[in-house]
mmCIF file of N, CA and C in Angstrom:
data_model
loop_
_atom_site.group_PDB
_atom_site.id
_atom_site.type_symbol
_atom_site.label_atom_id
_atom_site.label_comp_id
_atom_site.label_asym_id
_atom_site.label_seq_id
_atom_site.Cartn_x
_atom_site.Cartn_y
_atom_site.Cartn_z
ATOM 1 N N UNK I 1 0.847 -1.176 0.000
ATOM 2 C CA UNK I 1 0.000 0.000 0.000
ATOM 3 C C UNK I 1 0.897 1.246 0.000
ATOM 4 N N UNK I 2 0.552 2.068 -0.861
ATOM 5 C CA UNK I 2 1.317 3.681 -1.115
ATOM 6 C C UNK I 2 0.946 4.327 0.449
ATOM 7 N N UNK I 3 1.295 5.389 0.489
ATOM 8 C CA UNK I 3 1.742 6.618 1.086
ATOM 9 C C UNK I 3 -0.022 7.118 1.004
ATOM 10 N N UNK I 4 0.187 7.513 -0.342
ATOM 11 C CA UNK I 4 -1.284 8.142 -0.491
ATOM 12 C C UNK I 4 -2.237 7.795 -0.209
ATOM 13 N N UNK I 5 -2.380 6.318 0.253
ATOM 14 C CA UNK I 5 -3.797 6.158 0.920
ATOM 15 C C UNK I 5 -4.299 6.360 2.212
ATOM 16 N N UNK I 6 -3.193 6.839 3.055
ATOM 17 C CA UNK I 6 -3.142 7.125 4.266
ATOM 18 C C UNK I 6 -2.777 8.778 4.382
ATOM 19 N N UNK I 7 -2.370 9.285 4.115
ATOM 20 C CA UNK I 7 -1.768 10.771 4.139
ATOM 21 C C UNK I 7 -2.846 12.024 4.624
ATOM 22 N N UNK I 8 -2.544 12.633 5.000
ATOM 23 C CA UNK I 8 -3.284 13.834 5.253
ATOM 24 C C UNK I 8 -3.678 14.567 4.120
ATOM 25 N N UNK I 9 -4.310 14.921 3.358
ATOM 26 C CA UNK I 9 -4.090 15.743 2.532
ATOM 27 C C UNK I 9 -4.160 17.432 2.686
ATOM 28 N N UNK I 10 -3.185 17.595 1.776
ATOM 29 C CA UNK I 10 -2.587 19.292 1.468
ATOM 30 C C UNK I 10 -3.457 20.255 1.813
ATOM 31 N N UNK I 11 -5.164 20.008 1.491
ATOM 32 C CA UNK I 11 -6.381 20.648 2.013
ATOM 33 C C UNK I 11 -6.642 20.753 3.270
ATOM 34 N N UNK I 12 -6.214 19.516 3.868
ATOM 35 C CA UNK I 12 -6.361 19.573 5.637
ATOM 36 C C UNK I 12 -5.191 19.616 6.428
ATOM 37 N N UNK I 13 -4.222 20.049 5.948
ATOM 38 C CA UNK I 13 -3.249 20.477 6.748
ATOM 39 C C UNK I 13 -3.070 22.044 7.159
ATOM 40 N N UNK I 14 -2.352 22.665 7.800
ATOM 41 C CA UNK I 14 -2.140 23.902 8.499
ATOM 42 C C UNK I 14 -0.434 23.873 8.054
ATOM 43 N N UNK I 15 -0.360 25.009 7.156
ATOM 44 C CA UNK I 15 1.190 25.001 6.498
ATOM 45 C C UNK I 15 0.997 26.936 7.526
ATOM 46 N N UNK I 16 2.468 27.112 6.959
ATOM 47 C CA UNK I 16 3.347 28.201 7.402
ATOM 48 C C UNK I 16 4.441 28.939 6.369
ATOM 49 N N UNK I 17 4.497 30.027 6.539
ATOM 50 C CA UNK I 17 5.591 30.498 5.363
ATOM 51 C C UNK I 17 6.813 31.074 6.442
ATOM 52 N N UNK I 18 7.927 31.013 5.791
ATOM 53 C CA UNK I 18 9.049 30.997 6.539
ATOM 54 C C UNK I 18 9.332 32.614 7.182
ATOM 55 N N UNK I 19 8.685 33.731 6.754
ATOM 56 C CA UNK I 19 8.815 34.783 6.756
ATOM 57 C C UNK I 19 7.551 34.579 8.446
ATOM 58 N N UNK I 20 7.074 34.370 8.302
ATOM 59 C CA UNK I 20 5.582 34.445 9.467
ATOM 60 C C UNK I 20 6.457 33.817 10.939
ATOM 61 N N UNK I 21 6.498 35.001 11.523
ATOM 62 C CA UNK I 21 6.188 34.982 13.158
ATOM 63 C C UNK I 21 6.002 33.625 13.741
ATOM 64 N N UNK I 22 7.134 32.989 14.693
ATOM 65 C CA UNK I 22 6.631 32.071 16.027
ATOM 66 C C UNK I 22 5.535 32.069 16.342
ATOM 67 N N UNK I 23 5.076 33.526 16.497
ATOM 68 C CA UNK I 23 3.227 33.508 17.108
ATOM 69 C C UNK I 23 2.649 33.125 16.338
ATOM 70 N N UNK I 24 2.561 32.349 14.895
ATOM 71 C CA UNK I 24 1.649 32.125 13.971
ATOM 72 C C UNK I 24 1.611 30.888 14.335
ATOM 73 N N UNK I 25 2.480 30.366 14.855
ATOM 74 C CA UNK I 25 2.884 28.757 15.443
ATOM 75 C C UNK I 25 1.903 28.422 16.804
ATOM 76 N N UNK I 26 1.790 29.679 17.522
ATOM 77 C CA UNK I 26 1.183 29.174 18.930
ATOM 78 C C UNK I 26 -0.104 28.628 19.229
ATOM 79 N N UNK I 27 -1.104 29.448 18.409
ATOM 80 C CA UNK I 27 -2.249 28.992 18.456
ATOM 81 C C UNK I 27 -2.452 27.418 17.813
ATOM 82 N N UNK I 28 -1.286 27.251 16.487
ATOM 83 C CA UNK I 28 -1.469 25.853 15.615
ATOM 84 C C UNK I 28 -1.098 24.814 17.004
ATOM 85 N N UNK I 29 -0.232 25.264 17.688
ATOM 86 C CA UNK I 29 0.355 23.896 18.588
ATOM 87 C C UNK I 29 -0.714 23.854 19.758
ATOM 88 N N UNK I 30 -1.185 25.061 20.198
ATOM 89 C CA UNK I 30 -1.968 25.129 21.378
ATOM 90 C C UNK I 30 -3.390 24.527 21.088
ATOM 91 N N UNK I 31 -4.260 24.953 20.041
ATOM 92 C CA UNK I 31 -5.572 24.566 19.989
ATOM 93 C C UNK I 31 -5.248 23.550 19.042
ATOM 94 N N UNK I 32 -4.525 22.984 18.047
ATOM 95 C CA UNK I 32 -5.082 21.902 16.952
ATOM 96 C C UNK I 32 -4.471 20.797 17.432
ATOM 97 N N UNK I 33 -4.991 19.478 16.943
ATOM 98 C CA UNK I 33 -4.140 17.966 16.953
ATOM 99 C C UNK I 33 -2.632 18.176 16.413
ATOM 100 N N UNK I 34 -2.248 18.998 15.518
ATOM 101 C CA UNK I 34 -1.600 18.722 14.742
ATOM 102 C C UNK I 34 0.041 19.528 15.403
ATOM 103 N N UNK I 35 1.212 18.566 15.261
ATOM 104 C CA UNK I 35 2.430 18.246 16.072
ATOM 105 C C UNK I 35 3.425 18.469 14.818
ATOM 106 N N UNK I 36 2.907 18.950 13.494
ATOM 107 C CA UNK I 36 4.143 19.252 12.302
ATOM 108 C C UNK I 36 3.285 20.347 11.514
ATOM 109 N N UNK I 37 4.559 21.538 11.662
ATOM 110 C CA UNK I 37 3.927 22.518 10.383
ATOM 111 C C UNK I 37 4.271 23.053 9.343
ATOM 112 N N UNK I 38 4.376 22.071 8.188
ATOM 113 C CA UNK I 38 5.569 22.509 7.461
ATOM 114 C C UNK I 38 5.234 23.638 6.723
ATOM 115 N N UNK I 39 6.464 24.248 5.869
ATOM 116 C CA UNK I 39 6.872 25.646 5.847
ATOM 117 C C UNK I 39 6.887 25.396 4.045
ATOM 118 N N UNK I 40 6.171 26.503 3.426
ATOM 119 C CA UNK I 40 5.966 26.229 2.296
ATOM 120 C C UNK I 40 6.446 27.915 1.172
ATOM 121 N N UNK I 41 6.657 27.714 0.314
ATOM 122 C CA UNK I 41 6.914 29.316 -0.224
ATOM 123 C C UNK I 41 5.616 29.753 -0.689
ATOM 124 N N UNK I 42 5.515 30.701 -1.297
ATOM 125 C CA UNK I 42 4.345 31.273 -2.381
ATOM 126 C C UNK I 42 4.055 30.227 -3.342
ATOM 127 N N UNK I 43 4.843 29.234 -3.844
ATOM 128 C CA UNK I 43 4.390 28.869 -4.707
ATOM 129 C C UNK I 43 3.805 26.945 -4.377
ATOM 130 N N UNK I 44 3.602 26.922 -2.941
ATOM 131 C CA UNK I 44 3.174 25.728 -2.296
ATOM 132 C C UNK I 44 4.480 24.789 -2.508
ATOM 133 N N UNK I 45 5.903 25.342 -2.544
ATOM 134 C CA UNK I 45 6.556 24.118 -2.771
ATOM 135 C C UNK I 45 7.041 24.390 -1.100
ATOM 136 N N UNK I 46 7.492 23.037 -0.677
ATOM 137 C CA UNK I 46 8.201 22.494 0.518
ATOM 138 C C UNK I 46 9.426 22.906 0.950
ATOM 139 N N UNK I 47 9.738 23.745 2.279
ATOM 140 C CA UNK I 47 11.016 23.983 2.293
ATOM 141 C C UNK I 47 11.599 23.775 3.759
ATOM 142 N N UNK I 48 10.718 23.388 4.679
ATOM 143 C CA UNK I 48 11.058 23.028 5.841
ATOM 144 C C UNK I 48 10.099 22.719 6.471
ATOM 145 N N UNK I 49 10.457 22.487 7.884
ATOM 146 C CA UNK I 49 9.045 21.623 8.621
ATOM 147 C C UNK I 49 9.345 21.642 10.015
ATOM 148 N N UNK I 50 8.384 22.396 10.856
ATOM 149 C CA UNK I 50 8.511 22.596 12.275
ATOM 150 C C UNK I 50 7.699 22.050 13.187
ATOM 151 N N UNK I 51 7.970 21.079 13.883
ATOM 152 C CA UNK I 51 7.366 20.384 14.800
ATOM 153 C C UNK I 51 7.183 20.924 16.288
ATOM 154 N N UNK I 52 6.659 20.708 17.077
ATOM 155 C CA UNK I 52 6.372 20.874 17.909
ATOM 156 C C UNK I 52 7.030 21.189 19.575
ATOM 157 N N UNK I 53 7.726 19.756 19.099
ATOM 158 C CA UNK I 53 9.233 19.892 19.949
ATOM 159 C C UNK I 53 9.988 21.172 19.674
ATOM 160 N N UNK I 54 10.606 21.553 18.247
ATOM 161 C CA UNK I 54 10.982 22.574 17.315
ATOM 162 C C UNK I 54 10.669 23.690 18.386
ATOM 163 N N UNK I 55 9.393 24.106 18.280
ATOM 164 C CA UNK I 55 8.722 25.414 18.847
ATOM 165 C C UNK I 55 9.252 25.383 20.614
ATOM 166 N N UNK I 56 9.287 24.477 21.027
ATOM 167 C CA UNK I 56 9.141 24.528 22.218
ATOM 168 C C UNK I 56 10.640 24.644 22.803
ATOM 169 N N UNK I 57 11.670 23.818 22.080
ATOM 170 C CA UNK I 57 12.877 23.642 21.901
ATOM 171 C C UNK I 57 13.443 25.085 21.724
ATOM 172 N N UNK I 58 12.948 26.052 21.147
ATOM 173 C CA UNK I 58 13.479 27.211 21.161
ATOM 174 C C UNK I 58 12.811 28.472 22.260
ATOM 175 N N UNK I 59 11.559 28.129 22.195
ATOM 176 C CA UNK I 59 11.067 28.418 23.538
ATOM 177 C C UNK I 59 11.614 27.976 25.044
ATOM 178 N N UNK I 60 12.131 27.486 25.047
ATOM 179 C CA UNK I 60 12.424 26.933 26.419
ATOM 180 C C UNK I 60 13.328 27.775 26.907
ATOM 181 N N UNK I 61 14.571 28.532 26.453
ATOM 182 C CA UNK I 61 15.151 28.833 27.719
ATOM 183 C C UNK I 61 14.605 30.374 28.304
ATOM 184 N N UNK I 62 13.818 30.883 27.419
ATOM 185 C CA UNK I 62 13.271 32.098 27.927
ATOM 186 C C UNK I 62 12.135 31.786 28.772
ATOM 187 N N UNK I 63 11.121 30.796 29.216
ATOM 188 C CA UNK I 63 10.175 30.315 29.870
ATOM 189 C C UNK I 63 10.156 30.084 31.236
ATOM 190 N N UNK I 64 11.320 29.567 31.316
ATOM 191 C CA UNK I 64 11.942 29.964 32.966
ATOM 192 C C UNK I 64 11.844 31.548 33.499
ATOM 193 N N UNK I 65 12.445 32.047 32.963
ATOM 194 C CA UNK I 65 13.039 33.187 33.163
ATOM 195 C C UNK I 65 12.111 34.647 33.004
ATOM 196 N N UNK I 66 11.305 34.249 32.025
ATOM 197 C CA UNK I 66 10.773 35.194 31.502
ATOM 198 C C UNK I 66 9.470 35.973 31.575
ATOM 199 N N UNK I 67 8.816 37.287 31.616
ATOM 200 C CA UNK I 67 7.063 37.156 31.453
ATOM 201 C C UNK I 67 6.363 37.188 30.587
ATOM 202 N N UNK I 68 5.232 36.765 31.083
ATOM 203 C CA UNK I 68 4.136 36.484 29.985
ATOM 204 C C UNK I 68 4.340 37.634 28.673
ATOM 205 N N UNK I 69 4.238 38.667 28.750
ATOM 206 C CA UNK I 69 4.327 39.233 27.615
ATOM 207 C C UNK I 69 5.671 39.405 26.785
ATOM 208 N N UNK I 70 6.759 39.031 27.749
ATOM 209 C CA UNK I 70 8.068 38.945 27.131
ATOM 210 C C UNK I 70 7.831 38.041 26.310
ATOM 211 N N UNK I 71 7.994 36.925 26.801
ATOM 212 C CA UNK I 71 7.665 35.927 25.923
ATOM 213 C C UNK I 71 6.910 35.504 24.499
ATOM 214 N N UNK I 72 5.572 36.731 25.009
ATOM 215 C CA UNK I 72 4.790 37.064 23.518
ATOM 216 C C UNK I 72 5.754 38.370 22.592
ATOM 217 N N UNK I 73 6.749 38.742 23.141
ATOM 218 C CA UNK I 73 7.576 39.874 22.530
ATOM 219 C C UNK I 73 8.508 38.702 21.471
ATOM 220 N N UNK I 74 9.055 37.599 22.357
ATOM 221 C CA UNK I 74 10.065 37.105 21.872
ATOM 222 C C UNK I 74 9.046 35.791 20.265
ATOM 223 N N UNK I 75 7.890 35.284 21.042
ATOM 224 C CA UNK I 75 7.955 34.505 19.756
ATOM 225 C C UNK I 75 7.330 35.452 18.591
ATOM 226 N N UNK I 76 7.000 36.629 18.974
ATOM 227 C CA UNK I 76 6.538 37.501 17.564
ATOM 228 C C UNK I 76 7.802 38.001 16.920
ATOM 229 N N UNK I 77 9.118 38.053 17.266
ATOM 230 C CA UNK I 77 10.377 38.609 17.132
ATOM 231 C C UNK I 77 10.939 37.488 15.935
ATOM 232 N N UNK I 78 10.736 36.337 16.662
ATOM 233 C CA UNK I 78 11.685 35.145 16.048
ATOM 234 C C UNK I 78 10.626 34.900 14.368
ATOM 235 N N UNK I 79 11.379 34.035 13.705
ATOM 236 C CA UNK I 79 10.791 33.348 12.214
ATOM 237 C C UNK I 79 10.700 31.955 12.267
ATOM 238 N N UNK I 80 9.606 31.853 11.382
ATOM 239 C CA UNK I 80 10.110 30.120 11.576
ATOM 240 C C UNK I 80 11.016 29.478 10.506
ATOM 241 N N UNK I 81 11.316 30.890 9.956
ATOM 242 C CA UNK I 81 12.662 30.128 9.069
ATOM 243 C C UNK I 81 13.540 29.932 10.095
ATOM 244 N N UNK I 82 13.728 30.248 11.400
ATOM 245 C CA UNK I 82 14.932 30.625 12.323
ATOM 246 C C UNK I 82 14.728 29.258 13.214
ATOM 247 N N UNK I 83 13.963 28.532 13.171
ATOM 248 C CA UNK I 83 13.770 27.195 14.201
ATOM 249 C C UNK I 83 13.207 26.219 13.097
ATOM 250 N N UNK I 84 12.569 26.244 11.908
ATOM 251 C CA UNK I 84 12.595 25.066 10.654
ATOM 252 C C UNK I 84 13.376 24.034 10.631
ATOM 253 N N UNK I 85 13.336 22.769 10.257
ATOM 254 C CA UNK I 85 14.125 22.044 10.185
ATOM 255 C C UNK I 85 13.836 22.163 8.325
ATOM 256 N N UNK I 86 14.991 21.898 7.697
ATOM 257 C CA UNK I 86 15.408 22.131 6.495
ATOM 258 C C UNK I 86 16.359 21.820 6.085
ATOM 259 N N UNK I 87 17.046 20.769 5.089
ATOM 260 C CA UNK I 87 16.534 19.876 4.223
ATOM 261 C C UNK I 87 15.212 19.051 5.003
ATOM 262 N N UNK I 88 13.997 18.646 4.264
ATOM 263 C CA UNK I 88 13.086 17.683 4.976
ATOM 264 C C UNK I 88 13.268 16.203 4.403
ATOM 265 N N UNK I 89 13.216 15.336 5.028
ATOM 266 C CA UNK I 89 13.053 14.119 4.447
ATOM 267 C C UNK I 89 11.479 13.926 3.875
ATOM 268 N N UNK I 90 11.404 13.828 2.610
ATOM 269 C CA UNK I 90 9.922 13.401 1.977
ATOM 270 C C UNK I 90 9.786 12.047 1.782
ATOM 271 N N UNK I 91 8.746 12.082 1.146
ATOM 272 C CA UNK I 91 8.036 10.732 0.125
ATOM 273 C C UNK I 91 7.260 11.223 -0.830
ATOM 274 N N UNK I 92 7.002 10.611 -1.844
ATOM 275 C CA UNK I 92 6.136 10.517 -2.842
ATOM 276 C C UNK I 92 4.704 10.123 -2.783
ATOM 277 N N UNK I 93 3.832 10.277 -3.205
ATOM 278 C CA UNK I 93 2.531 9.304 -3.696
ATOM 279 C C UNK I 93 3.013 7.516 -3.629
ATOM 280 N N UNK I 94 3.802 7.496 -4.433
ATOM 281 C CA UNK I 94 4.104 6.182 -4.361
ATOM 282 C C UNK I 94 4.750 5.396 -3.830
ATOM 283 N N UNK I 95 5.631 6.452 -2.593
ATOM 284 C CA UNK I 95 6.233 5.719 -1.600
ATOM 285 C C UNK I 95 5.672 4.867 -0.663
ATOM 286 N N UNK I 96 6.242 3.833 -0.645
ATOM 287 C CA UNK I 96 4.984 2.399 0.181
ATOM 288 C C UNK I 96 4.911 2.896 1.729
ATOM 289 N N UNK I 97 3.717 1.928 2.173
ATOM 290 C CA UNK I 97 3.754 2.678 3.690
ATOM 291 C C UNK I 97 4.810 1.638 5.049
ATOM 292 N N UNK I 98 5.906 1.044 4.251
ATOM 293 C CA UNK I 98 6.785 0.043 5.001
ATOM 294 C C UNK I 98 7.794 1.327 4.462
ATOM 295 N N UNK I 99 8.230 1.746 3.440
ATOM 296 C CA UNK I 99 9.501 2.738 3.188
ATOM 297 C C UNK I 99 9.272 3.429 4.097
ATOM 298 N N UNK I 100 8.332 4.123 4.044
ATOM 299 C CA UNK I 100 7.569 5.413 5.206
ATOM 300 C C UNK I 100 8.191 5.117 6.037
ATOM 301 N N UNK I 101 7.706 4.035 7.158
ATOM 302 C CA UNK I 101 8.398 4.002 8.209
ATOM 303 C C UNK I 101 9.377 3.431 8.669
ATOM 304 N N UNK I 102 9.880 2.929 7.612
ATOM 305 C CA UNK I 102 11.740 2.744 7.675
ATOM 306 C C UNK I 102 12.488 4.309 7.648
ATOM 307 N N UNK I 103 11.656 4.998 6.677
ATOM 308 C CA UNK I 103 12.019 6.472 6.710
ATOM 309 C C UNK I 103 12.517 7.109 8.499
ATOM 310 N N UNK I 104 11.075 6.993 8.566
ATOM 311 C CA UNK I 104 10.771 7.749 9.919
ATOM 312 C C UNK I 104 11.678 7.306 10.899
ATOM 313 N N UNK I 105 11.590 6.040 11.239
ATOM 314 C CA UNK I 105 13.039 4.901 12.067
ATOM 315 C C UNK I 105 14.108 5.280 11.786
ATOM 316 N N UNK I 106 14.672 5.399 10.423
ATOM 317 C CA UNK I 106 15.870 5.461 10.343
ATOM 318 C C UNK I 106 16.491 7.131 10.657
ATOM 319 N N UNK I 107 15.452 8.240 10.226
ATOM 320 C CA UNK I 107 15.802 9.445 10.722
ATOM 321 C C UNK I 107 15.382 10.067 12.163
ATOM 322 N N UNK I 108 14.725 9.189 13.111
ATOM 323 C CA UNK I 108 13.903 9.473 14.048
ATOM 324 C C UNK I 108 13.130 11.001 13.877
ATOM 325 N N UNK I 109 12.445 10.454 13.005
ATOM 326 C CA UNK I 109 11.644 12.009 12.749
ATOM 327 C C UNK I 109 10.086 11.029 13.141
ATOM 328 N N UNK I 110 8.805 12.218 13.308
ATOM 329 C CA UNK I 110 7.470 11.696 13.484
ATOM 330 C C UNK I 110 6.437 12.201 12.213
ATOM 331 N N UNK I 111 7.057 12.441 11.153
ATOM 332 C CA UNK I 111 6.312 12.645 10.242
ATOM 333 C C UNK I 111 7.104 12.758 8.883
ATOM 334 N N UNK I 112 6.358 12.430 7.812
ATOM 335 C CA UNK I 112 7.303 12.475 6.415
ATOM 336 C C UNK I 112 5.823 13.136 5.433
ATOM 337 N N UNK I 113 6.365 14.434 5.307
ATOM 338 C CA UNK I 113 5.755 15.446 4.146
ATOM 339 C C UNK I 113 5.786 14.523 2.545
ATOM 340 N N UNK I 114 4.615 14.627 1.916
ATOM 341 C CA UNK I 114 4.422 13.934 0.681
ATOM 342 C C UNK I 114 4.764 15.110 -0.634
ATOM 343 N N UNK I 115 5.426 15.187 -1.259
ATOM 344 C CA UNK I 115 5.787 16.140 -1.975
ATOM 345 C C UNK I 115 5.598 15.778 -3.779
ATOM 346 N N UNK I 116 5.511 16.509 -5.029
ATOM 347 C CA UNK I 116 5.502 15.712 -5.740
ATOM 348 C C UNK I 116 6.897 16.024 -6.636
ATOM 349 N N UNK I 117 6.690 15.933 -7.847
ATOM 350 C CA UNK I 117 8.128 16.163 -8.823
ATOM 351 C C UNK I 117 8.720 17.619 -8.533
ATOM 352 N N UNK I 118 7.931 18.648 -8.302
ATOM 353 C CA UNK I 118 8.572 20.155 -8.198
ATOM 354 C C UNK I 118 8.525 20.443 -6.454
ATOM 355 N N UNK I 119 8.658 19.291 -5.935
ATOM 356 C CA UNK I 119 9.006 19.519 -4.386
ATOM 357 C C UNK I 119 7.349 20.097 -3.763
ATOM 358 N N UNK I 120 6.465 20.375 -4.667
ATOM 359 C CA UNK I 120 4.789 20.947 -4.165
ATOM 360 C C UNK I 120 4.459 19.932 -3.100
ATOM 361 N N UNK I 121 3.837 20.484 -2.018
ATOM 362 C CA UNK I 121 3.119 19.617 -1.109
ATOM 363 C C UNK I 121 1.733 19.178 -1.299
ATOM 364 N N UNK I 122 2.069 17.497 -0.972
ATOM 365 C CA UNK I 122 0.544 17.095 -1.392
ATOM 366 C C UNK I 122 -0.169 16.489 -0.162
ATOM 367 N N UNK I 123 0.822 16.305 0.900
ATOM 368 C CA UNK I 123 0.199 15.763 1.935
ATOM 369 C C UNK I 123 0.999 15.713 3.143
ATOM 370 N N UNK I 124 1.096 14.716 4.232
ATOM 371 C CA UNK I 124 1.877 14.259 5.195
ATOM 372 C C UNK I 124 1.154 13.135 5.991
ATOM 373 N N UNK I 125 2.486 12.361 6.422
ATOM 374 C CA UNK I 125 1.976 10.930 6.836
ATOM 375 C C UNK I 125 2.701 11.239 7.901
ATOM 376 N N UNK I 126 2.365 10.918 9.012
ATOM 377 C CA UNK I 126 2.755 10.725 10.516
ATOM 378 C C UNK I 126 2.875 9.158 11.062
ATOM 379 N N UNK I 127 3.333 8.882 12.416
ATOM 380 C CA UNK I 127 3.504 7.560 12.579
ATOM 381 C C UNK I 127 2.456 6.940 13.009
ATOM 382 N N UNK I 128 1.321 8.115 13.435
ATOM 383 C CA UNK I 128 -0.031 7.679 13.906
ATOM 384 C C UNK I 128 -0.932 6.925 12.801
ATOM 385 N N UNK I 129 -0.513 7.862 11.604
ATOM 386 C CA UNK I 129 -0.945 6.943 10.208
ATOM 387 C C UNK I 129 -0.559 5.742 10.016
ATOM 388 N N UNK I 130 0.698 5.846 10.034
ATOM 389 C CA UNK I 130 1.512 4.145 9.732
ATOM 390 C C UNK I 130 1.210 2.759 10.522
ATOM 391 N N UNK I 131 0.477 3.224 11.825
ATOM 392 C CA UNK I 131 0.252 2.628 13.234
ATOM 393 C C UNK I 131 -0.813 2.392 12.386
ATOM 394 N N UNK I 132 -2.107 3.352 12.377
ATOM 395 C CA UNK I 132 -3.510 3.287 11.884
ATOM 396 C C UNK I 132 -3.660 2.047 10.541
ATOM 397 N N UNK I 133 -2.357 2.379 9.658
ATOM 398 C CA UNK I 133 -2.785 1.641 8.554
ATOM 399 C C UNK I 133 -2.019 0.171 8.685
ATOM 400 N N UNK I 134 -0.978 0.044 9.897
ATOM 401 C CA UNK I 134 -0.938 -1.151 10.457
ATOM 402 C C UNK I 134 -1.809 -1.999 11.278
ATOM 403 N N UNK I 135 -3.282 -1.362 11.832
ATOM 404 C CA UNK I 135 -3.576 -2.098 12.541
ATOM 405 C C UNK I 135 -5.166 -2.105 11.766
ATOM 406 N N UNK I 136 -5.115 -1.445 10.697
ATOM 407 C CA UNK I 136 -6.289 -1.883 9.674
ATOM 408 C C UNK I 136 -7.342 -0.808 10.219
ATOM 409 N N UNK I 137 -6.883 0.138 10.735
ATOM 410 C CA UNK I 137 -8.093 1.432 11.356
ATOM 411 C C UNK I 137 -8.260 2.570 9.921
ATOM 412 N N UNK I 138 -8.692 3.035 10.050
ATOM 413 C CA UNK I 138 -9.226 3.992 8.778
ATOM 414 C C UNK I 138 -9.200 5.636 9.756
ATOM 415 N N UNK I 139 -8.871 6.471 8.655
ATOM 416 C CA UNK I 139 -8.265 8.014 9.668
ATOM 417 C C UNK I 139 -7.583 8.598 9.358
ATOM 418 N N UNK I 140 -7.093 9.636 9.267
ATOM 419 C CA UNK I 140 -5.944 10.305 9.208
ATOM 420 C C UNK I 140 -5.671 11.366 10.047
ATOM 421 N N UNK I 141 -4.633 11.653 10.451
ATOM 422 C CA UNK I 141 -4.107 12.939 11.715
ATOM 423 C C UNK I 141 -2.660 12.599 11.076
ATOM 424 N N UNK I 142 -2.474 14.299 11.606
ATOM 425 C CA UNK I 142 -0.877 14.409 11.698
ATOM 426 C C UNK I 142 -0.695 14.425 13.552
#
């Protein structure tokens, strides 16, 4: 079984442009399911991908230390080109859903962005998918 039968699709995901504010990040991590936000240009192609950890990972050492509105000073300050992870590891449409998560294993990452020939995003598969479509459940989440 491909990639694509499990994937999120591009319509139901929550992307980000690299120029846009940490704070565009807070509400995505605070109110939604969703734990990856990848980072796309004007022209929907793929150029990085910020997870959750990511956000928080750079958040952290001011959180101790810091106040509430500092803190809203500092993630409106920062980019998420500035905490992105970039090169991303992808897949294709036709990448099987055993590559997938040899992918994911072998880079310890929790999600692999579906991209097509011009790097455009078409989806993302998480390990919750790979789990889901291992244990014969029907669904998708990132």
């Amino acid at each position: 079984m491909s990639i694509a039968n499990i994937m999120t699709r591009r319509n139901r995901l929550v992307t980000t442009l690299a120029d846009a504010s940490l704070a565009t990040l807070h509400d995505v991590f605070a109110k939604s399911r969703f734990q990856h936000v990848p980072v796309i240009d004007s022209s929907n192609r793929l150029i990085g991908i910020v997870s959750v950890k990511d956000y928080f990972r750079v958040l952290s050492p001011v959180m101790d230390s810091a106040t509430d509105p500092a803190i809203g000073i500092f993630i409106r300050s920062r980019k998420v080109h500035q905490v992105m992870v970039s090169p991303v590891i992808t897949g294709t449409e036709t990448t099987s859903v055993k590559q997938a998560a040899a992918l994911l294993l072998k880079h310890n990452i929790g999600c692999l962005p579906v991209i097509d020939e011009q790097k455009h995003l078409l989806g993302l598969v998480s390990w919750k998918d790979i789990m889901r479509a291992a244990l014969g459940k029907s669904g998708s989440g990132t």
